mmCIF file of C-alpha atoms in Angstrom:
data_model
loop_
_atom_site.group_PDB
_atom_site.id
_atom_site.type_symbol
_atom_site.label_atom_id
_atom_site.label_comp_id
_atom_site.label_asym_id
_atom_site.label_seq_id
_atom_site.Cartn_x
_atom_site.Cartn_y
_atom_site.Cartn_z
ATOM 1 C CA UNK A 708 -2.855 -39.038 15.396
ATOM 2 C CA UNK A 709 -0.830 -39.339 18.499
ATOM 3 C CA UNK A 710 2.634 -39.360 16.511
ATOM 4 C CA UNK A 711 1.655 -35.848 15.217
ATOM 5 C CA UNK A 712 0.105 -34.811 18.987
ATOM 6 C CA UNK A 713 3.742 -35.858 20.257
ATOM 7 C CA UNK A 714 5.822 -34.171 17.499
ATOM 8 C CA UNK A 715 3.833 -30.797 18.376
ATOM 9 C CA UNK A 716 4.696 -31.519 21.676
ATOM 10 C CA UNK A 717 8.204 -32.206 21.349
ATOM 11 C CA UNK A 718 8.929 -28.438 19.508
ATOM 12 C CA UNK A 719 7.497 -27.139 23.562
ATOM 13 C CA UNK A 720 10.731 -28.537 25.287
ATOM 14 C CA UNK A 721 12.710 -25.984 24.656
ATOM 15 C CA UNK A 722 10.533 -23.111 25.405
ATOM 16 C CA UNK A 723 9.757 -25.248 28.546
ATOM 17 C CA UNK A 724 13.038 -25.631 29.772
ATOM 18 C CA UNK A 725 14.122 -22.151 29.020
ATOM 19 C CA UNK A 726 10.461 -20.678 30.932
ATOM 20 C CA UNK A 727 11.834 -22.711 34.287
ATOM 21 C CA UNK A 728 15.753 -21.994 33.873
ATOM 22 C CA UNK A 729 14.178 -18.390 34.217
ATOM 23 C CA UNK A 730 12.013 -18.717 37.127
ATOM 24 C CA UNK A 731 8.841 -17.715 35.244
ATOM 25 C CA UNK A 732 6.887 -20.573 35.772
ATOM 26 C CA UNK A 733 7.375 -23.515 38.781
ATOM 27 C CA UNK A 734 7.531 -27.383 37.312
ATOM 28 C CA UNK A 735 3.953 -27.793 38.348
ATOM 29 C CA UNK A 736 2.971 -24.996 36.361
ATOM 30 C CA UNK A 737 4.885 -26.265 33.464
ATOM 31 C CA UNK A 738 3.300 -29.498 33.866
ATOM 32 C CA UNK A 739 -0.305 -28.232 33.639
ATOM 33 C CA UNK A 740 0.682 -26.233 30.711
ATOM 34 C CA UNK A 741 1.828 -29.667 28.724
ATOM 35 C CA UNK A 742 -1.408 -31.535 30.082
ATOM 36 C CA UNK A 743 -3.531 -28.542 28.348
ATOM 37 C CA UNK A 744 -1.824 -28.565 25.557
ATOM 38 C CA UNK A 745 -1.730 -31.850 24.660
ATOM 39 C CA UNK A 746 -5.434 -31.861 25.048
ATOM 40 C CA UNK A 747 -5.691 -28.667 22.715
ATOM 41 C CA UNK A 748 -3.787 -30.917 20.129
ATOM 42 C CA UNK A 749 -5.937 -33.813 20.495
ATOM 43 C CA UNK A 750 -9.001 -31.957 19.520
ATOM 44 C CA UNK A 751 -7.200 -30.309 16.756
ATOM 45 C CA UNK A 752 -6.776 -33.950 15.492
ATOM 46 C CA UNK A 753 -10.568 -35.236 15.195
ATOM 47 C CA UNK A 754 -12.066 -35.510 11.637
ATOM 48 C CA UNK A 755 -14.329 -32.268 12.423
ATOM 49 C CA UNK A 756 -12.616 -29.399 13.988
ATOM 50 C CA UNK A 757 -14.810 -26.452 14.333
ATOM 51 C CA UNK A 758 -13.223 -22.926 14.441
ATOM 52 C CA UNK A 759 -13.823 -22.398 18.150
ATOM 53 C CA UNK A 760 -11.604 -25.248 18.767
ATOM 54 C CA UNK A 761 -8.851 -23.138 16.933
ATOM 55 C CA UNK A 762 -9.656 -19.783 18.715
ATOM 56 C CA UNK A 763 -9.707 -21.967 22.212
ATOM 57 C CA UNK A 764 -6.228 -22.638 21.880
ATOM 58 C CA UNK A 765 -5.065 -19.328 20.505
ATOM 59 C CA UNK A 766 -6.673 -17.954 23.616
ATOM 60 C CA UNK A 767 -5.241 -19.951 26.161
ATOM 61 C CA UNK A 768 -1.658 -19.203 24.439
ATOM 62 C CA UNK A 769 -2.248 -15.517 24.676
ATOM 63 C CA UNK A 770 -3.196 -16.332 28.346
ATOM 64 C CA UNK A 771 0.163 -18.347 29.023
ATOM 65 C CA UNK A 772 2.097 -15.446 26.900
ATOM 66 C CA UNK A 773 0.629 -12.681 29.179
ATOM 67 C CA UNK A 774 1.001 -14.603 32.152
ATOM 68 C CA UNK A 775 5.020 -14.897 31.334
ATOM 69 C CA UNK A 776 5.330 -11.040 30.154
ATOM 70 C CA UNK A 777 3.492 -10.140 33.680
ATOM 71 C CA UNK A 778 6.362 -12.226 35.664
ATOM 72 C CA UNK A 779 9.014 -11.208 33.618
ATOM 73 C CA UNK A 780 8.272 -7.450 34.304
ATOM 74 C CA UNK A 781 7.839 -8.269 38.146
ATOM 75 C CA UNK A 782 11.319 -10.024 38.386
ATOM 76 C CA UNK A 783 12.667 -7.205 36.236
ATOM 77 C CA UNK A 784 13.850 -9.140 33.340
ATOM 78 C CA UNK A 785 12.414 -6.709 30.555
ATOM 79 C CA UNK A 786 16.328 -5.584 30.021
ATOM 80 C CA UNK A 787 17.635 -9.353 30.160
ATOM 81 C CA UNK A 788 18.942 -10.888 26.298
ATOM 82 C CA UNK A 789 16.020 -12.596 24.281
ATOM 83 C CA UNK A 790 15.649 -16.381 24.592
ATOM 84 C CA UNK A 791 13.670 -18.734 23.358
ATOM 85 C CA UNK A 792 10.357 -18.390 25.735
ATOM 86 C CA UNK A 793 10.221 -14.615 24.423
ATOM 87 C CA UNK A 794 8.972 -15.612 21.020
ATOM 88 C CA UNK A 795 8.395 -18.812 20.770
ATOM 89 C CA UNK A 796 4.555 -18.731 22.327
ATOM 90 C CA UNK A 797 3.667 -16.049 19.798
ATOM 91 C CA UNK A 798 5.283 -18.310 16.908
ATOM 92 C CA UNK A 799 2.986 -21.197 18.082
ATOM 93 C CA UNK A 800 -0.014 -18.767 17.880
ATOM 94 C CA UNK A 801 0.556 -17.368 14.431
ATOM 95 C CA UNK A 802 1.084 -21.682 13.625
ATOM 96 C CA UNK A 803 -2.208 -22.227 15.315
ATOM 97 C CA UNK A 804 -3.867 -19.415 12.711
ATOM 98 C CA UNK A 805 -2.225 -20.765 9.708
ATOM 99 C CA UNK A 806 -3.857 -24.170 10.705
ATOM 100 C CA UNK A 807 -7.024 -22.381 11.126
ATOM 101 C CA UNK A 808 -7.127 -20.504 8.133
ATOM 102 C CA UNK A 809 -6.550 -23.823 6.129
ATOM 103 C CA UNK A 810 -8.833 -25.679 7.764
ATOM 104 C CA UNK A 811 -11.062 -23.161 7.461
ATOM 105 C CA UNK A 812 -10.237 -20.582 5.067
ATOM 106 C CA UNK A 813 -14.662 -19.604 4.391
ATOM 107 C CA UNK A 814 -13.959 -17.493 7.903
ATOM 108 C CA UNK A 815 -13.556 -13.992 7.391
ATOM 109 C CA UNK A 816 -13.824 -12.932 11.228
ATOM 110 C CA UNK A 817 -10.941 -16.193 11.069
ATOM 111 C CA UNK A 818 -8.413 -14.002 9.201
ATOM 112 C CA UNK A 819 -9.262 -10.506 10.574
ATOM 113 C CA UNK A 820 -8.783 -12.124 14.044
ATOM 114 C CA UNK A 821 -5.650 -13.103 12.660
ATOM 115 C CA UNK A 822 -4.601 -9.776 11.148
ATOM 116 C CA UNK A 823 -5.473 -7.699 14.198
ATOM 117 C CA UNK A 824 -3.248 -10.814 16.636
ATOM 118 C CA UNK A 825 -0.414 -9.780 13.933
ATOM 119 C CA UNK A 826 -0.550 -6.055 14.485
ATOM 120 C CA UNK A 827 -1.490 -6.749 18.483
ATOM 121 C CA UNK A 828 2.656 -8.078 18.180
ATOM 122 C CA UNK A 829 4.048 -5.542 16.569
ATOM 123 C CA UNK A 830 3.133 -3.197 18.851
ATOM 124 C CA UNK A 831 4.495 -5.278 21.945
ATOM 125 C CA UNK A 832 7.890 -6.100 19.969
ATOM 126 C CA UNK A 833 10.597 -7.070 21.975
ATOM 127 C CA UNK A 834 14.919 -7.879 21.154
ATOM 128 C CA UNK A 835 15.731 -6.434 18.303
ATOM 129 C CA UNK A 836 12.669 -4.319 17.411
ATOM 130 C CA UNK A 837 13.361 -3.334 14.168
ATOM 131 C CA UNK A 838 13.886 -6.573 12.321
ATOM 132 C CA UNK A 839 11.262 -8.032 14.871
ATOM 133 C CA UNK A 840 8.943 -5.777 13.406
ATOM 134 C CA UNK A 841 9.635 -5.773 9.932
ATOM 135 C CA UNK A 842 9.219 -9.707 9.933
ATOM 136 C CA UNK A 843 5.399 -8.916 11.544
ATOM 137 C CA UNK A 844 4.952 -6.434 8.824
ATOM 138 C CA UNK A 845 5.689 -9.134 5.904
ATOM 139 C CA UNK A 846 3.878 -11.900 7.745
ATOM 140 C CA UNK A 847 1.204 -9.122 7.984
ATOM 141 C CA UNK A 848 1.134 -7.994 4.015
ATOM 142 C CA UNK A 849 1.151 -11.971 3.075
ATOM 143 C CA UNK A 850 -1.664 -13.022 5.658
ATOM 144 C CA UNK A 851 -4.120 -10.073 4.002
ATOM 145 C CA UNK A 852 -3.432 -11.178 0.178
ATOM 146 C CA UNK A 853 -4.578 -14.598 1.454
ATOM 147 C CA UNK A 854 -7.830 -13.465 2.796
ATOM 148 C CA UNK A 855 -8.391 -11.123 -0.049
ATOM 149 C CA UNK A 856 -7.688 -13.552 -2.470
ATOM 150 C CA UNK A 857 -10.222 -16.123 -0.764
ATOM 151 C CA UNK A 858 -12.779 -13.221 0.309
ATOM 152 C CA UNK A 859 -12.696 -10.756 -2.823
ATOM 153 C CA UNK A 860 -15.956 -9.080 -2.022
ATOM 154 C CA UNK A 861 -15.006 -8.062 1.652
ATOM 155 C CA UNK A 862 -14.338 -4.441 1.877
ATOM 156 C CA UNK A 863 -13.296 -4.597 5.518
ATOM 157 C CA UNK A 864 -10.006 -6.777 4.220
ATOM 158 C CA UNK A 865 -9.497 -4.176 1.439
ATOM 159 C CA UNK A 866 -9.393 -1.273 3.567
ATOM 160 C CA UNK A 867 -7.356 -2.772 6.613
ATOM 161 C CA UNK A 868 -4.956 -3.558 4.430
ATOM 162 C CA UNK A 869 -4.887 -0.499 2.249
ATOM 163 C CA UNK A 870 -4.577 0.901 6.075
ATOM 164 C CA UNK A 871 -1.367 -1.289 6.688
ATOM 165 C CA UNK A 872 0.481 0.353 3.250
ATOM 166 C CA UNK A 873 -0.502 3.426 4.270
ATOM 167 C CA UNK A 874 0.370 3.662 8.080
ATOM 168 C CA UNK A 875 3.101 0.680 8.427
ATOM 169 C CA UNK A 876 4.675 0.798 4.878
ATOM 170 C CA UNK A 877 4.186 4.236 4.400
ATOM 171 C CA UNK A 878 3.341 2.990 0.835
ATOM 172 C CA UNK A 879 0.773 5.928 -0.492
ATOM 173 C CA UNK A 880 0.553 4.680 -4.326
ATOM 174 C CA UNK A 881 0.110 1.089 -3.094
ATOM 175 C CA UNK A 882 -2.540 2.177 -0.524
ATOM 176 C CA UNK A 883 -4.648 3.683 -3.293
ATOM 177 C CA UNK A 884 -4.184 0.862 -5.569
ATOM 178 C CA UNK A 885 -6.087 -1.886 -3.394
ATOM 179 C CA UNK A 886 -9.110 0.763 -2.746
ATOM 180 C CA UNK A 887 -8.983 1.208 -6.500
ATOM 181 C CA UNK A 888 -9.146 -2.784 -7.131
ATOM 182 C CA UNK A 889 -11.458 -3.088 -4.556
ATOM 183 C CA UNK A 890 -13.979 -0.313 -5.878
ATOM 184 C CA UNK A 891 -13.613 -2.745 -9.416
ATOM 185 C CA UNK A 892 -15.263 -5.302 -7.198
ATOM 186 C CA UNK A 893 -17.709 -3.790 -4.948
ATOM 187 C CA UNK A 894 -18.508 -0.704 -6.802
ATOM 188 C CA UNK A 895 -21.783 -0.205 -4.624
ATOM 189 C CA UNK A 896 -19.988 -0.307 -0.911
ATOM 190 C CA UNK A 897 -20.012 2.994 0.394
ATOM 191 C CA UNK A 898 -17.639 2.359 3.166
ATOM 192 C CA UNK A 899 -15.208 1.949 0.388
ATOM 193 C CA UNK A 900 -15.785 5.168 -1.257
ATOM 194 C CA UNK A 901 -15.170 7.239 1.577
ATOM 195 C CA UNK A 902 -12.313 5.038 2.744
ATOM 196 C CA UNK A 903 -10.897 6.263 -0.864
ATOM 197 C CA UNK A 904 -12.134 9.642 -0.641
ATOM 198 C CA UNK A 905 -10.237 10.023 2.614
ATOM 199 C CA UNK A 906 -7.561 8.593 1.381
ATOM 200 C CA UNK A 907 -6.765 11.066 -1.333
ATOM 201 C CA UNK A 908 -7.208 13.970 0.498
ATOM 202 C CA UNK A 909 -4.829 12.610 3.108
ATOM 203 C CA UNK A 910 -1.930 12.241 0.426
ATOM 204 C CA UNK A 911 -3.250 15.890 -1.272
ATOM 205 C CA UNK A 912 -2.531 16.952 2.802
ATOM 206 C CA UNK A 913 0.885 15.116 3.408
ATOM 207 C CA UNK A 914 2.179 16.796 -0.199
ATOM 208 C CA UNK A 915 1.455 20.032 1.194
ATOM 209 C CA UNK A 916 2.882 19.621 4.676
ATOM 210 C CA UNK A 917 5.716 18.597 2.457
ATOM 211 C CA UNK A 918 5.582 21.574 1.105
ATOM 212 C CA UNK A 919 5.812 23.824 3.870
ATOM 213 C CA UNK A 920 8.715 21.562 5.686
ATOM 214 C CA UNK A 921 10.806 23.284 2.020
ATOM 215 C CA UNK A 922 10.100 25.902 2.413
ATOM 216 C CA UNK A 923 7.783 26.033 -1.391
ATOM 217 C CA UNK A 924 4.607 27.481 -0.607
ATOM 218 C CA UNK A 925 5.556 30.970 -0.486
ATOM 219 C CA UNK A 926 7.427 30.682 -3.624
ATOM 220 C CA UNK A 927 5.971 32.332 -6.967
ATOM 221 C CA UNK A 928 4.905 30.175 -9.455
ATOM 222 C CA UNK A 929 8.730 30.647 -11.046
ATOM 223 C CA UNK A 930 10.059 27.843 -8.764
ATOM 224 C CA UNK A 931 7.024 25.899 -8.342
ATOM 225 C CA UNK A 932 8.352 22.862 -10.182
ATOM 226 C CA UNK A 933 10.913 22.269 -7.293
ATOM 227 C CA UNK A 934 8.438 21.391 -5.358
ATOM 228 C CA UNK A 935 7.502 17.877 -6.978
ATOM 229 C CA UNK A 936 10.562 16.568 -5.969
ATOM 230 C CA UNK A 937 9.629 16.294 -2.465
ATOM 231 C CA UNK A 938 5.982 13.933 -3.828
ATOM 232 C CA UNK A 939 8.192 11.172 -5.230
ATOM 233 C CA UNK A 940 9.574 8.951 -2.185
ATOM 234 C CA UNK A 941 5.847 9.212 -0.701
ATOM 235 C CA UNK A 942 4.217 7.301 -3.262
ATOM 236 C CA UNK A 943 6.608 5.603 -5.510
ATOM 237 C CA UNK A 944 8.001 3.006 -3.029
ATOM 238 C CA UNK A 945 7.084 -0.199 -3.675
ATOM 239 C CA UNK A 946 8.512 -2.100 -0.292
ATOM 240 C CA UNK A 947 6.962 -4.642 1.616
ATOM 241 C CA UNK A 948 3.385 -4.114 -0.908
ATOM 242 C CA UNK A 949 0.889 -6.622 -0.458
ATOM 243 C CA UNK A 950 1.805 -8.836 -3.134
ATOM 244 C CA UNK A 951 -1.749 -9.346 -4.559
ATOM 245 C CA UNK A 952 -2.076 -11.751 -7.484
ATOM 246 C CA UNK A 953 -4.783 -10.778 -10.539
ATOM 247 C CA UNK A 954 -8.314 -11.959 -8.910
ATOM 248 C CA UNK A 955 -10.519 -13.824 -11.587
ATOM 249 C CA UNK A 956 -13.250 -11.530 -10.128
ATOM 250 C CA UNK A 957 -11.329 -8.747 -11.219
ATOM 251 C CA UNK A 958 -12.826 -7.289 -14.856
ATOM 252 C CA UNK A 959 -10.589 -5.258 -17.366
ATOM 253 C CA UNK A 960 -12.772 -2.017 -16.990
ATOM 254 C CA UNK A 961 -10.984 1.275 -14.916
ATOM 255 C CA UNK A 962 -11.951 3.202 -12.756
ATOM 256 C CA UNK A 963 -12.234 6.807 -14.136
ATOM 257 C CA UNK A 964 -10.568 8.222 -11.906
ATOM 258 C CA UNK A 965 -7.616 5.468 -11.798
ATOM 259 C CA UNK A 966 -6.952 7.443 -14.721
ATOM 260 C CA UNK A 967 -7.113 10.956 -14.130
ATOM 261 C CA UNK A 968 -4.968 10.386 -10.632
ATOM 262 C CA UNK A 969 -2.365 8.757 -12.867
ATOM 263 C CA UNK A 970 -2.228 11.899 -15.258
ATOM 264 C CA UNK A 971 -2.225 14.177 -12.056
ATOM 265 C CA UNK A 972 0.427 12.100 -10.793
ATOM 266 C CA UNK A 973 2.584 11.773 -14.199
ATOM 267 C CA UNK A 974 2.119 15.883 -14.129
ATOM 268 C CA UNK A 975 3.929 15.766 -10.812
ATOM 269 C CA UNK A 976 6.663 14.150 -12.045
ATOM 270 C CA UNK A 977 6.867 16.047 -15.648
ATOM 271 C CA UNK A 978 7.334 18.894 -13.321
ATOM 272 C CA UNK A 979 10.513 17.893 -11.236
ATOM 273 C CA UNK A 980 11.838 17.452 -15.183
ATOM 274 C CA UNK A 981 10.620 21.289 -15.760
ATOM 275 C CA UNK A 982 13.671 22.237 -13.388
ATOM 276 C CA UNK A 983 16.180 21.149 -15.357
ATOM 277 C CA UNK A 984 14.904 24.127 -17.684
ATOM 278 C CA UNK A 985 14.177 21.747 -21.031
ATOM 279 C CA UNK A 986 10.148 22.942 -21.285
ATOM 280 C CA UNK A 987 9.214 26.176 -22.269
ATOM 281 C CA UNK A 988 7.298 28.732 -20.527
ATOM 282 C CA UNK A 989 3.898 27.519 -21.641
ATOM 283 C CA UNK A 990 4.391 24.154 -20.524
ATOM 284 C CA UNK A 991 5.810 25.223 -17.733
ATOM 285 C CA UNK A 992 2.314 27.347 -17.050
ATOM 286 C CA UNK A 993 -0.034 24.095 -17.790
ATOM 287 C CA UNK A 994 1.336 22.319 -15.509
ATOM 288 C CA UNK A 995 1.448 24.578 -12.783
ATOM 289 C CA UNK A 996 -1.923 24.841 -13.371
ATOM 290 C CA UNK A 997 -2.396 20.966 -13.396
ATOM 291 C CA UNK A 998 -0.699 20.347 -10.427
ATOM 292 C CA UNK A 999 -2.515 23.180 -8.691
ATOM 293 C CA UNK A 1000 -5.720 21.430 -9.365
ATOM 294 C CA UNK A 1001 -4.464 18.129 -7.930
ATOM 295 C CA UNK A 1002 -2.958 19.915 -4.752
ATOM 296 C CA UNK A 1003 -6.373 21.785 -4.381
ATOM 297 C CA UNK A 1004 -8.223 18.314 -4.384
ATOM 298 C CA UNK A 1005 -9.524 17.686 -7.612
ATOM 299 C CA UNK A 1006 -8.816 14.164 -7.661
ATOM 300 C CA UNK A 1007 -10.739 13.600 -4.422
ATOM 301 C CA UNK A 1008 -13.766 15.549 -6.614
ATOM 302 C CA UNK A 1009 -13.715 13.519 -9.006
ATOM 303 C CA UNK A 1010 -14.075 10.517 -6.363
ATOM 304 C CA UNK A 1011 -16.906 11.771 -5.004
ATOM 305 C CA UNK A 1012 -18.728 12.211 -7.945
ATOM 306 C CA UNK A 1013 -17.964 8.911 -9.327
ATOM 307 C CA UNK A 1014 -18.955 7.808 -5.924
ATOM 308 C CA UNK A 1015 -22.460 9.928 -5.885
ATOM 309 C CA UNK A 1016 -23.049 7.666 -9.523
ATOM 310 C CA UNK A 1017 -22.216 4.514 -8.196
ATOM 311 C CA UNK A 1018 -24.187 4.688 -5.620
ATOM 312 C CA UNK A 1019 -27.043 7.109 -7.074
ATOM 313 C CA UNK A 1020 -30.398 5.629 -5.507
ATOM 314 C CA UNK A 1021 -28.712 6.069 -1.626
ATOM 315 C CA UNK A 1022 -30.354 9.641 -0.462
ATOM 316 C CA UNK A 1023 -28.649 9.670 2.824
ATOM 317 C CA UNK A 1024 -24.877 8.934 0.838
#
């Protein structure tokens, strides 16, 4: 026990060393911190740890990590270069999760404590923002296939993290592909089905703005098939997805309207081919019509009817 207590210990030197060279903290400040620490790390060592132990710790880090940020601001050092003590406290908080979350995986407020820490750092990046923050998004999309691999049936996971494609990866297709696996699951949660109802009328909206931005929505139908190239990029990237493995709770069946959004969405891109002038005028015509109905919300229709079935003995739904 105490040869793991003092290897956890030894990782703090640095940060230590580099928190006084700075004049954040005094020695006897540093000293307390160690003397906490270690006892954090001793009770993270007996044969039952509870989860409060975990949290404990996590919260006196964040405490510490404030603390610093506070002084560095008041001494002006916000410009200064990045060293060590600037992210080396949040590292030993996102350790102090992953020890958590194996010790005690059964948590779910655990790992959505853990999430919403994750996205609590991205917004308070510092150094070199962009690859700071694209590191927190992949630590981000791992952390939630984790919990929704060992908490399948929690909708709250399924939506934050359909939430994180949407708003962090920008990831539209991959966004609508966890509410659709998660609907497989828990076919009865209502917070779900609105979650995906709003979801596709937020893409229909974002198409349309796309629209406008082109210039397309005062065209005639003529040059209407122009204006599927601008739907592609929005839902057909595929980086930093939430790398979500086949759940065993998963069954083979579809969603209906998995289905008919992939036809609407295979019409889109039929269309940007229509350009190129190798359909005739008729085909041309169906799927103007097609796309029309997709753009005018059908696909969120057909959610909330499948959604008024599932759910078919909840009046107030």
């Amino acid at each position: 026990m105490a040869e793991v207590v003092q290897y956890h210990l030894e990782q703090m030197v640095g940060e230590l060393e580099d928190l006084e060279r700075r004049d954040l903290f005094t020695k006897p400040e540093l000293k307390a911190i160690v003397k906490k620490r270690t006892k954090f790390e001793y009770a993270l060592r007996r044969r039952r740890v509870k989860c409060i132990d975990y949290l404990r710790y996590i919260e006196y880090e964040i405490n510490v990590d404030a603390l610093r940020r506070q002084r560095k601001q008041r001494k002006q050092q916000h410009s200064a270069k990045t060293t060590l003590s600037d992210f080396s406290i949040t590292q030993r908080i996102i350790a102090i999760f992953e020890r958590a979350v194996v010790r005690h995986p059964e948590d779910v407020q655990l790992w959505l404590q853990f999430v919403e820490f994750i996205k609590s750092r991205r917004r308070m990046s510092t150094g070199d923002a962009d690859e700071e923050d694209d590191g927190h998004s992949r630590l981000l999309s791992q952390v939630f296939a984790r919990a929704i691999s060992a908490h399948p049936y929690e909708s709250q996971l399924w939506i934050k993290a359909a939430a994180h494609e949407l708003e962090v990866n920008m990831n539209g297709s991959a966004a609508r592909a966890l509410l659709q696996r998660a609907l497989r699951l828990i076919s009865d949660d209502k917070e779900l089905w609105i979650e995906y109802f709003r979801l596709e009328l937020l893409l229909v909206e974002k198409i349309k703005a796309r629209r406008r931005v082109l210039g397309i929505d005062g065209e005639k139908e003529t040059g209407d098939s122009d204006e599927v190239q601008a739907t592609g990029s929005e839902d057909t990237e595929d980086a930093g997805f939430i790398d979500l493995p086949q759940l065993d709770e998963e069954g083979g069946q579809d969603l209906m309207v998995e289905k008919l959004t992939e036809k609407a969405l295979a019409q889109l891109d039929q269309k940007t081919a229509a350009s190129a002038g190798n359909l005739t005028e008729e085909q041309r015509a169906a799927m103007s019509q097609q796309t029309n109905a997709y753009l005018q919300g059908a696909v969120a229709q057909i959610v909330f009817e499948q959604a008024i079935q599932a759910i078919s003995d909840d009046l107030s739904f």
